[in-house]
Short mmCIF file of C-alpha atoms in Angstrom, two decimals:
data_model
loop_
_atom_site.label_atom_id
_atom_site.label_comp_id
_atom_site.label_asym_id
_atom_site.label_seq_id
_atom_site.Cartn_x
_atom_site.Cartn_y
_atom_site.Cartn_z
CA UNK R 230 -82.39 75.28 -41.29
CA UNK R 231 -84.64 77.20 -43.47
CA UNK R 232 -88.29 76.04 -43.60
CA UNK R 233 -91.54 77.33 -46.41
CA UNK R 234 -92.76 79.68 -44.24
CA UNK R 235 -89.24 81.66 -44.52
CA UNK R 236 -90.23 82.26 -48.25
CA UNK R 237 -93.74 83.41 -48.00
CA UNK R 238 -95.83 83.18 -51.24
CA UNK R 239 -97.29 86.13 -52.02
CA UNK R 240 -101.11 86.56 -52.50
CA UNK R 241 -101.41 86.84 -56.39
CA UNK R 242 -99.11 83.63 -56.97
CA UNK R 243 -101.02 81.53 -54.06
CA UNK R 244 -104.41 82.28 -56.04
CA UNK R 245 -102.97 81.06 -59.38
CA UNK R 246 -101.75 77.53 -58.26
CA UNK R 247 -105.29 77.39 -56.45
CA UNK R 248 -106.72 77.99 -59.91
CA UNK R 249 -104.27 75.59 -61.48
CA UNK R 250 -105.25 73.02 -58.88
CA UNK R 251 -108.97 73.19 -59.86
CA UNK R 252 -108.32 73.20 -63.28
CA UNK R 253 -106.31 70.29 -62.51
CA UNK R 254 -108.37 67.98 -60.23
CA UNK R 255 -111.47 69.25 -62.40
CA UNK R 256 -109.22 68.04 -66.07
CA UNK R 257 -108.68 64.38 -63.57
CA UNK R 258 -112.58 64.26 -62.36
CA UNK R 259 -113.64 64.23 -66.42
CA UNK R 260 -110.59 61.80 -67.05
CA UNK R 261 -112.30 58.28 -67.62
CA UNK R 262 -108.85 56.03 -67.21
CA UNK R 263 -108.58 57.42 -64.18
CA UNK R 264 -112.46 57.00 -62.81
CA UNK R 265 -111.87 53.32 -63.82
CA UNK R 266 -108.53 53.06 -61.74
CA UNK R 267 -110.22 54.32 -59.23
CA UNK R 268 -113.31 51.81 -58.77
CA UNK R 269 -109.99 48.44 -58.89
CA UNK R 270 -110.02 46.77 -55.29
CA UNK R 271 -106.47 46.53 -55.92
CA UNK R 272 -105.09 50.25 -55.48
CA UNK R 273 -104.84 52.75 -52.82
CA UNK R 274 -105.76 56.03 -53.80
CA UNK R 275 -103.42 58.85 -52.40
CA UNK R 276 -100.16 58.16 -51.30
CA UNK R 277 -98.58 57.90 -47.90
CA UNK R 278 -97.16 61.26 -46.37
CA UNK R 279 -94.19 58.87 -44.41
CA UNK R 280 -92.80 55.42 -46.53
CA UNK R 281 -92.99 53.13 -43.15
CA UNK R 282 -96.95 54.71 -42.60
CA UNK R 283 -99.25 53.02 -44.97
CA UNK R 284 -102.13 54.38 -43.30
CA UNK R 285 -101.70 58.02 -43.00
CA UNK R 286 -102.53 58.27 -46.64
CA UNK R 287 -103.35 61.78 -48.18
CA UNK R 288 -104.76 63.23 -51.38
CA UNK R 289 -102.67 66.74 -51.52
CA UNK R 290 -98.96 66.93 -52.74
CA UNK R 291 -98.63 70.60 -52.63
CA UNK R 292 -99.08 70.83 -49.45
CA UNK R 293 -97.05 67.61 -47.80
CA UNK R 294 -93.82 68.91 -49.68
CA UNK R 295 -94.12 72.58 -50.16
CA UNK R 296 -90.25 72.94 -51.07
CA UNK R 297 -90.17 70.51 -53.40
CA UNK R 298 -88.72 71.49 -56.57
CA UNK R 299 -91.11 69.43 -58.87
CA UNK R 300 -94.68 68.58 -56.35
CA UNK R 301 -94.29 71.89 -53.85
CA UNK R 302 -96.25 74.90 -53.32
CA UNK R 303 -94.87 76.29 -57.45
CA UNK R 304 -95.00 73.53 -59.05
CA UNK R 305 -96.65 73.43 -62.61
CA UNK R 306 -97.98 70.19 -62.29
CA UNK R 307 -101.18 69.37 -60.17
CA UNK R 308 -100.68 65.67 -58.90
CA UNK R 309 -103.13 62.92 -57.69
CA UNK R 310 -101.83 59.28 -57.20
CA UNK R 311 -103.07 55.71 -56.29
CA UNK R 312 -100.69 52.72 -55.41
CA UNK R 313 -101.01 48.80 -55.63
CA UNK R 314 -101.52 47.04 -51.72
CA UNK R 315 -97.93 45.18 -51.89
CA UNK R 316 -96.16 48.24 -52.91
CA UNK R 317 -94.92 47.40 -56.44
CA UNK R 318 -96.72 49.21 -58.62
CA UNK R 319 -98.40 53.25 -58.60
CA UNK R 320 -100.07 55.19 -61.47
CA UNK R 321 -100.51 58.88 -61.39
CA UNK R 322 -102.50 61.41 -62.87
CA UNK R 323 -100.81 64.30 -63.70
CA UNK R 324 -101.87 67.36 -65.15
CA UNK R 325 -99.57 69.14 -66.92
CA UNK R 326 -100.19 73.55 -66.74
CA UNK R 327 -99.57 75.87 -69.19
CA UNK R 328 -95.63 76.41 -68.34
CA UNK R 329 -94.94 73.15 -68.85
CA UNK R 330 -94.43 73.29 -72.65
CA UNK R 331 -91.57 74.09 -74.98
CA UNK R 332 -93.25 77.06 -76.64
CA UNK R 333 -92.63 80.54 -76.61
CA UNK R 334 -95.62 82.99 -77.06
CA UNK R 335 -97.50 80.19 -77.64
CA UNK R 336 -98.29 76.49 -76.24
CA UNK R 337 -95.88 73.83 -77.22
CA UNK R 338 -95.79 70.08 -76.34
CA UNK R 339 -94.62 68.94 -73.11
CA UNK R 340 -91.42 70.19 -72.40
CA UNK R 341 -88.73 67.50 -72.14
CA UNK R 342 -87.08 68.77 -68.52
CA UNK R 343 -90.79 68.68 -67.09
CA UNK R 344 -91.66 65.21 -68.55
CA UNK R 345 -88.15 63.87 -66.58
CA UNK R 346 -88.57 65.98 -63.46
CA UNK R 347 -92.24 64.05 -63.29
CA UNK R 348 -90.31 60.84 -64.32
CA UNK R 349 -87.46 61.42 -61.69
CA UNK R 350 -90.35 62.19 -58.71
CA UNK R 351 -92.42 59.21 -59.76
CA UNK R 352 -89.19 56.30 -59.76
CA UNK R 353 -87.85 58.00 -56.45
CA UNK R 354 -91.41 57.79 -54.69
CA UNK R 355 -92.28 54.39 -56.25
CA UNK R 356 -88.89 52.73 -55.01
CA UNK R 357 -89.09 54.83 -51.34
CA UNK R 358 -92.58 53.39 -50.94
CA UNK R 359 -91.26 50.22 -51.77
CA UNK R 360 -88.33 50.07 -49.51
CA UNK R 361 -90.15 51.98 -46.84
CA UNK R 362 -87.14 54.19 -46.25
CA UNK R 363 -85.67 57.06 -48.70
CA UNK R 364 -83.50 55.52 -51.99
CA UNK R 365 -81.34 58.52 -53.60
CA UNK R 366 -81.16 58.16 -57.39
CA UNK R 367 -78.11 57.09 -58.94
CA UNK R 368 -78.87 57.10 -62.45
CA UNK R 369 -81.99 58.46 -65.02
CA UNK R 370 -82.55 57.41 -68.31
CA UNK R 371 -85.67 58.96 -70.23
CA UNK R 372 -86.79 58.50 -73.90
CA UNK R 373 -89.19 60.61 -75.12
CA UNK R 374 -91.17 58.91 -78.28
CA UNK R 375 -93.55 61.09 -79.16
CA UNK R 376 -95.21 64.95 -78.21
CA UNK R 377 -96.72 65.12 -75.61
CA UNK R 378 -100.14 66.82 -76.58
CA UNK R 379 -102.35 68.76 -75.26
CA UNK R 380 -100.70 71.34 -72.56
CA UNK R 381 -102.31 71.72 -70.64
CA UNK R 382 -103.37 68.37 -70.12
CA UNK R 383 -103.79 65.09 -67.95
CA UNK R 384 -101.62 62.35 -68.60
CA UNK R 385 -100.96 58.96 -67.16
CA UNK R 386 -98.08 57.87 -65.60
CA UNK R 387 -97.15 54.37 -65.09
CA UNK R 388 -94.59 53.48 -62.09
CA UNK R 389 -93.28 49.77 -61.36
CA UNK R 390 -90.62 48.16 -59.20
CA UNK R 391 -88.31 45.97 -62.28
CA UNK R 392 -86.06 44.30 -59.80
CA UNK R 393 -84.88 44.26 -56.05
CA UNK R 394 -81.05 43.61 -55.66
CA UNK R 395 -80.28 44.62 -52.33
CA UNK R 396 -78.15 47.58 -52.21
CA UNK R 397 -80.36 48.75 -55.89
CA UNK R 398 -83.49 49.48 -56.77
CA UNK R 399 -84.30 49.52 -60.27
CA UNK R 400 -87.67 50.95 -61.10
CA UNK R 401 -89.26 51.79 -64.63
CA UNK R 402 -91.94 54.28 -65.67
CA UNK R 403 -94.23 55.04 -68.72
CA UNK R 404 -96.15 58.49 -69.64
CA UNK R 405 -99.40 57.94 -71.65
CA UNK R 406 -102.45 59.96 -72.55
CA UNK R 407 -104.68 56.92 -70.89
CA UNK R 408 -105.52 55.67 -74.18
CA UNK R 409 -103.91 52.41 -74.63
CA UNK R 410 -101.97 53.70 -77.14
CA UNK R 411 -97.84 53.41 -77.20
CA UNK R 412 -96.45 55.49 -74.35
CA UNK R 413 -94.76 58.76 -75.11
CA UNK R 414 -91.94 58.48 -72.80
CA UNK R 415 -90.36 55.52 -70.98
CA UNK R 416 -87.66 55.65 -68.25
CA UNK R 417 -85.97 53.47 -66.12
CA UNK R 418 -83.87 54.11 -62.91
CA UNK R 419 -81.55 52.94 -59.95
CA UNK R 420 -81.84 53.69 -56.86
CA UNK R 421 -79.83 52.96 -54.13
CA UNK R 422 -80.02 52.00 -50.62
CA UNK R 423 -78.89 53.66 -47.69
CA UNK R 424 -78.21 53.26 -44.07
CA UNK R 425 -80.62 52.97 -41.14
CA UNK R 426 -77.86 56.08 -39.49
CA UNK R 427 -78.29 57.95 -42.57
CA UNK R 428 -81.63 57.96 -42.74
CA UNK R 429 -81.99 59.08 -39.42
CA UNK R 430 -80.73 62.19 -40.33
CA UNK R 431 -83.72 63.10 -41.98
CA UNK R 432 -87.23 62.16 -42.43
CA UNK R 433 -88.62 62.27 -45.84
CA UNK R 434 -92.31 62.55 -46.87
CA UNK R 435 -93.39 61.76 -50.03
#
């Protein structure tokens, strides 16, 4: 089976995501929402590298998942997360990089396929930190209300557990610019349960 260090990076790319990265975490530091967030008794900040291992909480997503389509060693995004004690409830900070808009020689809004990759990561890791065990998606629904403005930029991200029905998950989601203002994009997803021999054939890290 093919592993990261089959497709080496090289050197030029490595030293633009470690750019994007600082421009990122430095865009998060200056972000007061988040600073506020971060000061609650009531959230973890990081997120666990296994779903059953609560305590071997990290800070870096690139790293943990360096495959991963929409958090690995390319992705556009730079990523830093917090999650409520019982498991319920996360919010992210996610900074959004220059190719993530919809413009062409120049910067657009948010592209729509970024904002539901970001939504489709966030549901799957809420409701696999919830269940403590990996929950494939089943269905996606995103509505995008409004541009999302500026790219590059932080925005929040909002990620709940709506209701536990055994063999379903169903988990909603809500990107903001931190403001209190009406959300820009909602979505709400299913998730779905699967057996202890199935997961066995795989560990996932989130």
């Amino acid at each position: 089976m093919s592993r990261a260090s089959d497709f080496p990076i090289p050197l030029a790319m490595r030293q633009y995501y470690t750019d994007l990265d600082a421009a990122g975490a430095a865009a998060v530091q200056g972000t007061e929402w988040w600073q506020q967030l971060k000061e609650g008794q009531q959230w973890v900040e990081g997120w666990p590298s296994r779903p059953n291992d609560l305590e071997g909480v990290g800070l870096q997503h690139r790293g943990t998942a360096p495959l991963h389509y929409v958090m690995g060693q390319l992705s556009p995004f730079y990523i830093e997360r917090m999650f409520q004690k019982d498991r319920t409830r996360a919010v992210w900070a996610v900074y959004f990089g220059p190719y993530t808009s919809n413009g062409t020689a120049k910067m657009g809004v948010g592209q729509g396929g970024a904002i539901a990759s970001i939504f489709d990561l966030v549901t799957a890791q809420m409701s696999m930190l919830y269940v403590q065990q990996p929950t494939p998606t089943t269905e996606l629904s995103v509505r995008l209300r409004r541009p999302t403005t500026p790219i590059p930029g932080v925005f929040r991200v909002d990620v709940w557990i709506e209701k536990d029905e055994g063999s379903r998950v169903y988990v909603k989601a809500e990107l903001s610019d931190g403001s209190g203002n009406k959300p820009l994009a909602l979505c709400s997803a299913t998730l779905a349960r699967v057996s202890n021999r199935v997961v066995k054939k795989g560990k996932a890290k989130l």
